[in-house]
Short mmCIF file of C-alpha atoms in Angstrom, two decimals:
data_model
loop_
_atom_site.label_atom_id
_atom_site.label_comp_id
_atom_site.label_asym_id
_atom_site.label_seq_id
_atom_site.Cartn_x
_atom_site.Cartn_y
_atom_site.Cartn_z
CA UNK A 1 96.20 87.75 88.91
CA UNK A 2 97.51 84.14 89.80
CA UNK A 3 95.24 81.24 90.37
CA UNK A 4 95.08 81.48 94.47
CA UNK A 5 94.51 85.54 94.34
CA UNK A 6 91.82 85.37 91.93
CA UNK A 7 90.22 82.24 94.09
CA UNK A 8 90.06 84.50 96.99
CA UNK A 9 89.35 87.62 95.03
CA UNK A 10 86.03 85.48 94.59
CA UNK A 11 85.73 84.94 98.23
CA UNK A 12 85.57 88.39 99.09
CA UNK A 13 83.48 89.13 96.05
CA UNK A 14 81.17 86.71 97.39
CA UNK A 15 80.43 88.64 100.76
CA UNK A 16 77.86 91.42 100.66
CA UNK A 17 78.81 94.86 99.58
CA UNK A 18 81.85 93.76 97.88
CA UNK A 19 82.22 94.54 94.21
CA UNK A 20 84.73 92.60 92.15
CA UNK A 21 87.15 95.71 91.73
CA UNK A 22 87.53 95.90 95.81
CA UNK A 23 87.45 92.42 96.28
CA UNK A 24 91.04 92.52 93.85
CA UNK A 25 92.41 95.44 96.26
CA UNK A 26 91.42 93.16 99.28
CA UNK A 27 93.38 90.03 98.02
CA UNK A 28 96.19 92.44 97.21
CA UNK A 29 96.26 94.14 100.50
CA UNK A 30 95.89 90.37 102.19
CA UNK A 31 99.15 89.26 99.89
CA UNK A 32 101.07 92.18 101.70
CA UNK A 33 99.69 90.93 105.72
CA UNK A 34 102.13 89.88 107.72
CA UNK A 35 102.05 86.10 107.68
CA UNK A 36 100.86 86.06 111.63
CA UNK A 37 97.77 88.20 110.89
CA UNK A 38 96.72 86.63 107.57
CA UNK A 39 96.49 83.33 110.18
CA UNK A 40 95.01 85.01 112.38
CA UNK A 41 92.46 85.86 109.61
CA UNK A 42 91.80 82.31 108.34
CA UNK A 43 91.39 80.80 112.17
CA UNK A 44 88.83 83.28 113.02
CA UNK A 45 86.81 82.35 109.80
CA UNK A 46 86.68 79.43 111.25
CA UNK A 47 86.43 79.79 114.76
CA UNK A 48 83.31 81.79 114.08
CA UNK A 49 82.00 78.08 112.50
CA UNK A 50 83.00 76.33 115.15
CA UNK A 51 82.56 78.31 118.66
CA UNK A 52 79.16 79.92 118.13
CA UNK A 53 75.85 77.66 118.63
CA UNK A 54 72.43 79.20 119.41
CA UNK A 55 71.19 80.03 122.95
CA UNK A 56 68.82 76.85 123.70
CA UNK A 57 66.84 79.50 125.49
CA UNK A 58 66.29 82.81 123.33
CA UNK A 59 67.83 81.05 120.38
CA UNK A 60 70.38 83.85 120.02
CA UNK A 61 74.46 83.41 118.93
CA UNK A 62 76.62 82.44 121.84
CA UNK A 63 79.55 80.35 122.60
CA UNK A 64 78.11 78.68 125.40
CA UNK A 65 74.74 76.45 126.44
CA UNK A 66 72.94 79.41 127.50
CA UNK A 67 74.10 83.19 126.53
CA UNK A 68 74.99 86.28 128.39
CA UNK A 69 71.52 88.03 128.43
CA UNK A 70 69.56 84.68 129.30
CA UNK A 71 72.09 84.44 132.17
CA UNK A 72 71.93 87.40 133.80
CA UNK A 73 69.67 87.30 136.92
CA UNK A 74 69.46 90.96 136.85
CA UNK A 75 67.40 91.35 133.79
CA UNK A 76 63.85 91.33 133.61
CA UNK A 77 62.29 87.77 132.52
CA UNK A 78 58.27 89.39 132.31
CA UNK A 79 59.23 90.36 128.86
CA UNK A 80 60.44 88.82 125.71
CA UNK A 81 61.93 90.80 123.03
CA UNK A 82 61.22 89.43 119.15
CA UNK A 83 63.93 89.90 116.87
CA UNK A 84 64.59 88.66 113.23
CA UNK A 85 68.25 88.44 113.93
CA UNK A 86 71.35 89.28 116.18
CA UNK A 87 71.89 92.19 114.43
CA UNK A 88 68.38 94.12 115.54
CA UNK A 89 69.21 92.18 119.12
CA UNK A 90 72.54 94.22 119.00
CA UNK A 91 71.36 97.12 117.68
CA UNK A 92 68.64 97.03 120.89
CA UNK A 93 71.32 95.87 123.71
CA UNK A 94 73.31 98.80 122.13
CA UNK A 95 70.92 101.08 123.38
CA UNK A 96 71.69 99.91 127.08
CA UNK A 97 67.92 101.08 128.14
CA UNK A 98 65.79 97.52 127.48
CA UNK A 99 66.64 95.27 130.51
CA UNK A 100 64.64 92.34 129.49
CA UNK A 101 64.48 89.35 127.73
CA UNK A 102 65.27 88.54 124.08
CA UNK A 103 64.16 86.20 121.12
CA UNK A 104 65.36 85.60 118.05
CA UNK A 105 63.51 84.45 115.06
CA UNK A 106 66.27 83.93 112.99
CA UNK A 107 63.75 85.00 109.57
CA UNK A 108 60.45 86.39 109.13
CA UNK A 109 57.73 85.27 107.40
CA UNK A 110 57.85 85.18 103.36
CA UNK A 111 56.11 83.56 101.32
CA UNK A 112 57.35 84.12 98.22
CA UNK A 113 61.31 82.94 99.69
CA UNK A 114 59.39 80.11 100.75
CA UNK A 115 59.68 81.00 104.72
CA UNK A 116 56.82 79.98 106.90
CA UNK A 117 56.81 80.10 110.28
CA UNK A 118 57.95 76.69 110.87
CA UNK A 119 61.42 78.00 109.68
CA UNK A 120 61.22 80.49 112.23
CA UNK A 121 62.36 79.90 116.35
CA UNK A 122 58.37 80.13 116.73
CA UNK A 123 58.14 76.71 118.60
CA UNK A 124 60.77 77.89 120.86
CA UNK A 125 58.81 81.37 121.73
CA UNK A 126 55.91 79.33 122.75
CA UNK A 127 58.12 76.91 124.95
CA UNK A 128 59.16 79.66 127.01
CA UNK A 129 55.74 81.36 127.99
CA UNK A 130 54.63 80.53 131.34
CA UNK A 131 52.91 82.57 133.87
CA UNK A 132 56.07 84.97 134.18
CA UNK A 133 56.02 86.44 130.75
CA UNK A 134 54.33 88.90 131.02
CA UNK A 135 54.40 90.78 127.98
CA UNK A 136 55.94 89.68 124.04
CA UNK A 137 57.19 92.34 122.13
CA UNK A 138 57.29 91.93 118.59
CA UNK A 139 60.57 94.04 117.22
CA UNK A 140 60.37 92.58 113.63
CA UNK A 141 61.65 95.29 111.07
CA UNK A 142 58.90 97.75 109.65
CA UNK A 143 59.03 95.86 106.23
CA UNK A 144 56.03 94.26 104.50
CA UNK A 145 57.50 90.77 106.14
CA UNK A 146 57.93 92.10 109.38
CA UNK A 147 54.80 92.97 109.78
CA UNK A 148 53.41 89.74 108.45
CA UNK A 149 55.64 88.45 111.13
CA UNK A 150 53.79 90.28 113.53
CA UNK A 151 50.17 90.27 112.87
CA UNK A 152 51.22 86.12 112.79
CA UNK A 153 52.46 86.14 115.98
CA UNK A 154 50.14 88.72 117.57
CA UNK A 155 47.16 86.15 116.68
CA UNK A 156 48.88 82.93 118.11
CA UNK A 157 50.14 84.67 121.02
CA UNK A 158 47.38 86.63 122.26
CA UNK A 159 44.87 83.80 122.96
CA UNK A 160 47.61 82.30 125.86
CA UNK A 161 46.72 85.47 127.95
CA UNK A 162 50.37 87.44 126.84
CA UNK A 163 49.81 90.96 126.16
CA UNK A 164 51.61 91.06 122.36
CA UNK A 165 53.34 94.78 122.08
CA UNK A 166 54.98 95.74 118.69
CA UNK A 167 57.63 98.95 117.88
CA UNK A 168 55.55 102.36 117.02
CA UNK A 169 56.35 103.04 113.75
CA UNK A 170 58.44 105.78 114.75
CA UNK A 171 61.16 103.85 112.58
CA UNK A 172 61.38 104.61 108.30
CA UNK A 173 59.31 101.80 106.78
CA UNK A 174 61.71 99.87 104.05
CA UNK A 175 64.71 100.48 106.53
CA UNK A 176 66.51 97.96 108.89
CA UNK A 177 66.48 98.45 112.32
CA UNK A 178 70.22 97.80 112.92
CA UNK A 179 70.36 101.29 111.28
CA UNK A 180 68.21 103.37 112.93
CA UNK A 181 69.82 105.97 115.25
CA UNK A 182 69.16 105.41 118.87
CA UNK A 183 66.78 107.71 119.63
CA UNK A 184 64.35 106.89 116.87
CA UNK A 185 64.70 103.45 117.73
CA UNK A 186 64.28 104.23 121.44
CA UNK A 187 61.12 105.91 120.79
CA UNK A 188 60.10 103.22 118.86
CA UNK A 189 60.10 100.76 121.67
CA UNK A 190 58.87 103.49 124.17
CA UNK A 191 55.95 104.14 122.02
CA UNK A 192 55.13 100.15 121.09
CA UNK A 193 51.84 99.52 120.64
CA UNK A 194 49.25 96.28 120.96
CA UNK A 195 48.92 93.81 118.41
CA UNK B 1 78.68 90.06 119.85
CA UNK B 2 80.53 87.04 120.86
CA UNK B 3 84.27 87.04 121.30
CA UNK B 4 84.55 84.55 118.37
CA UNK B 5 82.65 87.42 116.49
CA UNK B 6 84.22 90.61 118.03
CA UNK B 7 87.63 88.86 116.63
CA UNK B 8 86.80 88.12 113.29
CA UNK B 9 84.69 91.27 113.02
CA UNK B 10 88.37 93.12 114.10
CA UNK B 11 89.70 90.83 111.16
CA UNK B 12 87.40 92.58 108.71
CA UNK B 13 87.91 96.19 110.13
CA UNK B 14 92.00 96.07 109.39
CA UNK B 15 91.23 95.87 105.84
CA UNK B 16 91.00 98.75 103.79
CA UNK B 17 88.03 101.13 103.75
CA UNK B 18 85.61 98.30 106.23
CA UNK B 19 84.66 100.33 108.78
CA UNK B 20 83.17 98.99 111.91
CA UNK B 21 79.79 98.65 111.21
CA UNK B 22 80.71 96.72 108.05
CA UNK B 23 82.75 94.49 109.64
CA UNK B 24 80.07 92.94 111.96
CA UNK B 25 77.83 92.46 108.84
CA UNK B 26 80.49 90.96 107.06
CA UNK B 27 81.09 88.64 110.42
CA UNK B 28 77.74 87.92 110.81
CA UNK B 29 77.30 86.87 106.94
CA UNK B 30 80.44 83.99 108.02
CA UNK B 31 78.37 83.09 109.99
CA UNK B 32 75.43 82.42 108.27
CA UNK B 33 77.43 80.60 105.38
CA UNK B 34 78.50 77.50 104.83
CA UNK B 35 81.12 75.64 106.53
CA UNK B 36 82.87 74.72 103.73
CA UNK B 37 82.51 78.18 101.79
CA UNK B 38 84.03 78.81 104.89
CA UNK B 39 86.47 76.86 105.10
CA UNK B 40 87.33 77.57 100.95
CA UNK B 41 87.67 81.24 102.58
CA UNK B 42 90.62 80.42 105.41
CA UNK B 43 91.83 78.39 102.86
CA UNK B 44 92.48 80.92 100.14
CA UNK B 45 93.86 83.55 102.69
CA UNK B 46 96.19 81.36 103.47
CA UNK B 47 96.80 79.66 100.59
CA UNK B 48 97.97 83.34 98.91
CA UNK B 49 100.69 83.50 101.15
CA UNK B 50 101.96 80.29 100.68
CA UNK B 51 101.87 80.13 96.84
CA UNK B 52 102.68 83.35 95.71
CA UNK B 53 106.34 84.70 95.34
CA UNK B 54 108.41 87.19 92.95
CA UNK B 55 109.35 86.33 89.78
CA UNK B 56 112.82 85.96 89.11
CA UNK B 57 112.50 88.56 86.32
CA UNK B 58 110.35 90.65 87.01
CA UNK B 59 109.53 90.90 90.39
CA UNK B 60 105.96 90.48 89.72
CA UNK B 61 103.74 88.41 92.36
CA UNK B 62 103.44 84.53 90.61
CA UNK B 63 103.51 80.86 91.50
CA UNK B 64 106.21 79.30 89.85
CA UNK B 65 109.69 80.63 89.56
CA UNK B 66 109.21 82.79 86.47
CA UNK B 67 105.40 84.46 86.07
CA UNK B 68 103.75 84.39 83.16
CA UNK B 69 104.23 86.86 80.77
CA UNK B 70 108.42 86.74 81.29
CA UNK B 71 107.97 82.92 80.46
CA UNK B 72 106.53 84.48 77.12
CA UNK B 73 108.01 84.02 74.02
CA UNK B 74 105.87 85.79 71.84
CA UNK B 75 106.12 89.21 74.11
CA UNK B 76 109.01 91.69 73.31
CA UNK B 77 111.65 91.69 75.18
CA UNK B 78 112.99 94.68 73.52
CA UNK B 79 111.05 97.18 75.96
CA UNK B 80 110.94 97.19 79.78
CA UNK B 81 107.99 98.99 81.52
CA UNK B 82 108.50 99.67 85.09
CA UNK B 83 105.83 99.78 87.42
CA UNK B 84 105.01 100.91 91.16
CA UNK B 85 103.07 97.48 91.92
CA UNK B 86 100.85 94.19 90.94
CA UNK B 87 98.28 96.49 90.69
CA UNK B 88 99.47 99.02 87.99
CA UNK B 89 100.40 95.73 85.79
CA UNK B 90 97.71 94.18 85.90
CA UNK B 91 95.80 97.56 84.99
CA UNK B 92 98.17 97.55 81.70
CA UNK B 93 97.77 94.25 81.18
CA UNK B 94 94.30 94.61 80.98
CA UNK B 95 94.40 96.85 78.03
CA UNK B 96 95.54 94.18 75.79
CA UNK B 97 97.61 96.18 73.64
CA UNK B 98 100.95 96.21 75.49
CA UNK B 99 103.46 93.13 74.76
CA UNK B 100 106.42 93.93 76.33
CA UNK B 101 107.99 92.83 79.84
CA UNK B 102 107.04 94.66 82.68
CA UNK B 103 109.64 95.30 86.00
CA UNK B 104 107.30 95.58 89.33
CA UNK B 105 109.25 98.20 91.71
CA UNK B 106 107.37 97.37 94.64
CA UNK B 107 106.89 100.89 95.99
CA UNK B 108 108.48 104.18 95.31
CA UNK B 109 110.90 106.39 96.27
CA UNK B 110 109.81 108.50 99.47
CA UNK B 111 111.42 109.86 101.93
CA UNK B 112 109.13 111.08 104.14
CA UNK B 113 108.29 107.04 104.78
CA UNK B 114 111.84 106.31 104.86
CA UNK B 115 111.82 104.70 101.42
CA UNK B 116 115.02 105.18 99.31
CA UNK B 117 115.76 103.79 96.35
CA UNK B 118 117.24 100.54 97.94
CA UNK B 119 113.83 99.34 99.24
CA UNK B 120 112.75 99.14 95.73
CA UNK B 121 113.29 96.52 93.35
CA UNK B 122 116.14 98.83 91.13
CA UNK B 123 119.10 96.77 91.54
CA UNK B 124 117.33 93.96 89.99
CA UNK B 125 115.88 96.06 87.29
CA UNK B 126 119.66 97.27 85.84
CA UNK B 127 120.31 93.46 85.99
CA UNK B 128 118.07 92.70 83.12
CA UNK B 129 119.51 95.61 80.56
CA UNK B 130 121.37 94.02 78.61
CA UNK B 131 121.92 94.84 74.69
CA UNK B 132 118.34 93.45 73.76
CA UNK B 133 116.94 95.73 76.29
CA UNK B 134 116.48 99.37 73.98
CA UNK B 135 113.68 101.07 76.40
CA UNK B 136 112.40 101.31 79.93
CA UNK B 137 108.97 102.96 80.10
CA UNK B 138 108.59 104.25 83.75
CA UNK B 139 104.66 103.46 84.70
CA UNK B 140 104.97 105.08 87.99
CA UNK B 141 101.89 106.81 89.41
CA UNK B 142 101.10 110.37 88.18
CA UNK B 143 102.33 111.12 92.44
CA UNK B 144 104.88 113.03 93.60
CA UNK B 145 106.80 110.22 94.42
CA UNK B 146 106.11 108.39 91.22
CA UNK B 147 107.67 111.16 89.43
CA UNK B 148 110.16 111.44 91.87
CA UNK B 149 110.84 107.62 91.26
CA UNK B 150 111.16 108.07 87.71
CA UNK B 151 113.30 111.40 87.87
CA UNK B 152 115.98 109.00 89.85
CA UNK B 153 115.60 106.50 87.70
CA UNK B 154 116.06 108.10 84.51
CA UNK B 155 119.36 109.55 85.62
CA UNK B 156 120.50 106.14 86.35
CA UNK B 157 119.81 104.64 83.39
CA UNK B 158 120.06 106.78 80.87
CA UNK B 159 124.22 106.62 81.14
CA UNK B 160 124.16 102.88 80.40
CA UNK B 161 122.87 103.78 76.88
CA UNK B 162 119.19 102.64 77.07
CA UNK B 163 116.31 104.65 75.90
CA UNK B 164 114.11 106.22 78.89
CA UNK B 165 110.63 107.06 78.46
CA UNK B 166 107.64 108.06 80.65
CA UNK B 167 103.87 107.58 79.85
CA UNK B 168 102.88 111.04 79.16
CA UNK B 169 100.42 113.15 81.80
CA UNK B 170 97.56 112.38 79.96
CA UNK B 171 96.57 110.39 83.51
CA UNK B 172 94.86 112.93 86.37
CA UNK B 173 97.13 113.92 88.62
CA UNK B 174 97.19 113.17 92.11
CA UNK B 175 95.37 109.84 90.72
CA UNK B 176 96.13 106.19 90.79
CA UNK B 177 97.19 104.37 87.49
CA UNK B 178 95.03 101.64 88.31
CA UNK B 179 91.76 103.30 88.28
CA UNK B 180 92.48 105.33 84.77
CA UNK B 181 90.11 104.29 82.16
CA UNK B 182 91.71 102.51 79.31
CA UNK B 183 91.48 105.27 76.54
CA UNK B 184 93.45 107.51 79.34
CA UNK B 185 95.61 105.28 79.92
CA UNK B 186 96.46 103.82 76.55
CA UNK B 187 96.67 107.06 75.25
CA UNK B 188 99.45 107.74 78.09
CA UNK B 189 100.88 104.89 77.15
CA UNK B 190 101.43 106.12 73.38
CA UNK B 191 102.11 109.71 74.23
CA UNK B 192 105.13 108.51 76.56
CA UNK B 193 108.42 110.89 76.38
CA UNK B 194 111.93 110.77 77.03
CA UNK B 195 113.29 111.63 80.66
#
């Protein structure tokens, strides 16, 4: 391979789930694109840098101040979903049956990565609880860490007068919730129970 | 996901075997990288198209006028081996034990997709034989159109007095050349006969 398609060989091979072998047929395939789309490609890399900014309410990915699900009048604002990431938010809006409100953590707790809460959107959670919020439910995945997550917030939460709800464990411990199916996941939030 | 997202995400998808779902991950990971990883990224897309061309020779993918190992004096240029694409080169290459020139056909012959003979880099293949030239090894793929491809091309060449061989069928058929393991496909290499 020439200098430039083994230097982006090694960009692909750098993204999760790539192995070095497909990361060679990628660069290949990307050396046959039609110039247009390989542009396409690099402006979108960076677009992605430069458009998206977090929600200054739930914290979440958007282009703008404030994002689509904080926006919307129509949803319900007595309850605050807790997510580790966009991905579980996604996986949740994808379901189209939870009309409330979201949060994301970006991270749970982990103390051996060196993650305590105050790397977490935690201050952020508590800035938004007034007497509206109703309930906090705590969505963390059903891994040692998310659970850690969630007996942490459960205990800082509870003594402001918010009930603190988390999933049943209706999903496979070790999993990730962006992969559960929807009904299992849907059961999961039907069936949450208190902290 | 944001429309920033949903593009680059679509980006991801038109690549070979990402499927939808790993396209988002892989859009999300952008996202959580770097700028300038990034930015390297974009770069090196487009920085393939830009630098890389044909050699003059060979017709091999390079970035200078003549690639490599045609600008090599030590190889033999007694012995042509023709190949389908970068790929299958670069899978020979990688044996070590080859030192001849290589031809790259880009493609072969098929005529179900409309590919004949002149799409493929032949004409400038029977400009290199010359009276130092004594073999062509066709490398195609163990296809139906790689033998195909090397049926034609043996009857073209073989008139003009050079020696034709192809690597023998110790490769699995209905396999790619790229993905043999090297004992199969040295041992191809050795066990090559005359078209």
């Amino acid at each position: 391979m020439t200098p430039a398609m083994e230097k982006l060989a090694a960009c692909f091979a750098s993204l999760p789930s790539i192995g070095r072998k497909s990361a060679a047929r990628l660069a290949y395939h990307v050396l046959e694109m039609e110039e247009a789309d390989v542009r396409t490609f690099a402006e979108s890399l960076l677009e992605v840098k430069r458009a998206i900014r977090l929600c200054s309410v739930c914290q979440g990915y958007c282009e703008d101040e404030v994002c689509r699900y904080c926006s919307d009048e129509q949803r319900d604002k007595s309850v605050i979903m807790c997510v580790e990431d966009q991905k579980a938010l996604e996986a949740i809006e994808g379901l189209h049956e939870y009309r409330g409100q979201y949060h994301v953590l970006h991270g749970v707790i982990s103390p051996i990565d060196g993650i305590g809460p105050d790397k977490l959107k935690v201050k952020e959670l508590l800035s938004r609880l007034n007497e509206e919020v109703k309930e906090v439910i705590i969505a963390t995945n059903p891994s040692v860490e998310g659970e850690a997550t969630a007996m942490y917030l459960g205990r800082l939460l509870k003594p402001l007068g918010v009930k603190v709800t988390r999933l049943a464990y209706g999903l496979p411990v070790g999993g990730t919730l962006e992969y559960a199916d929807h009904t299992t996941l849907w059961k999961a939030i039907e069936g949450r129970t208190e902290v």
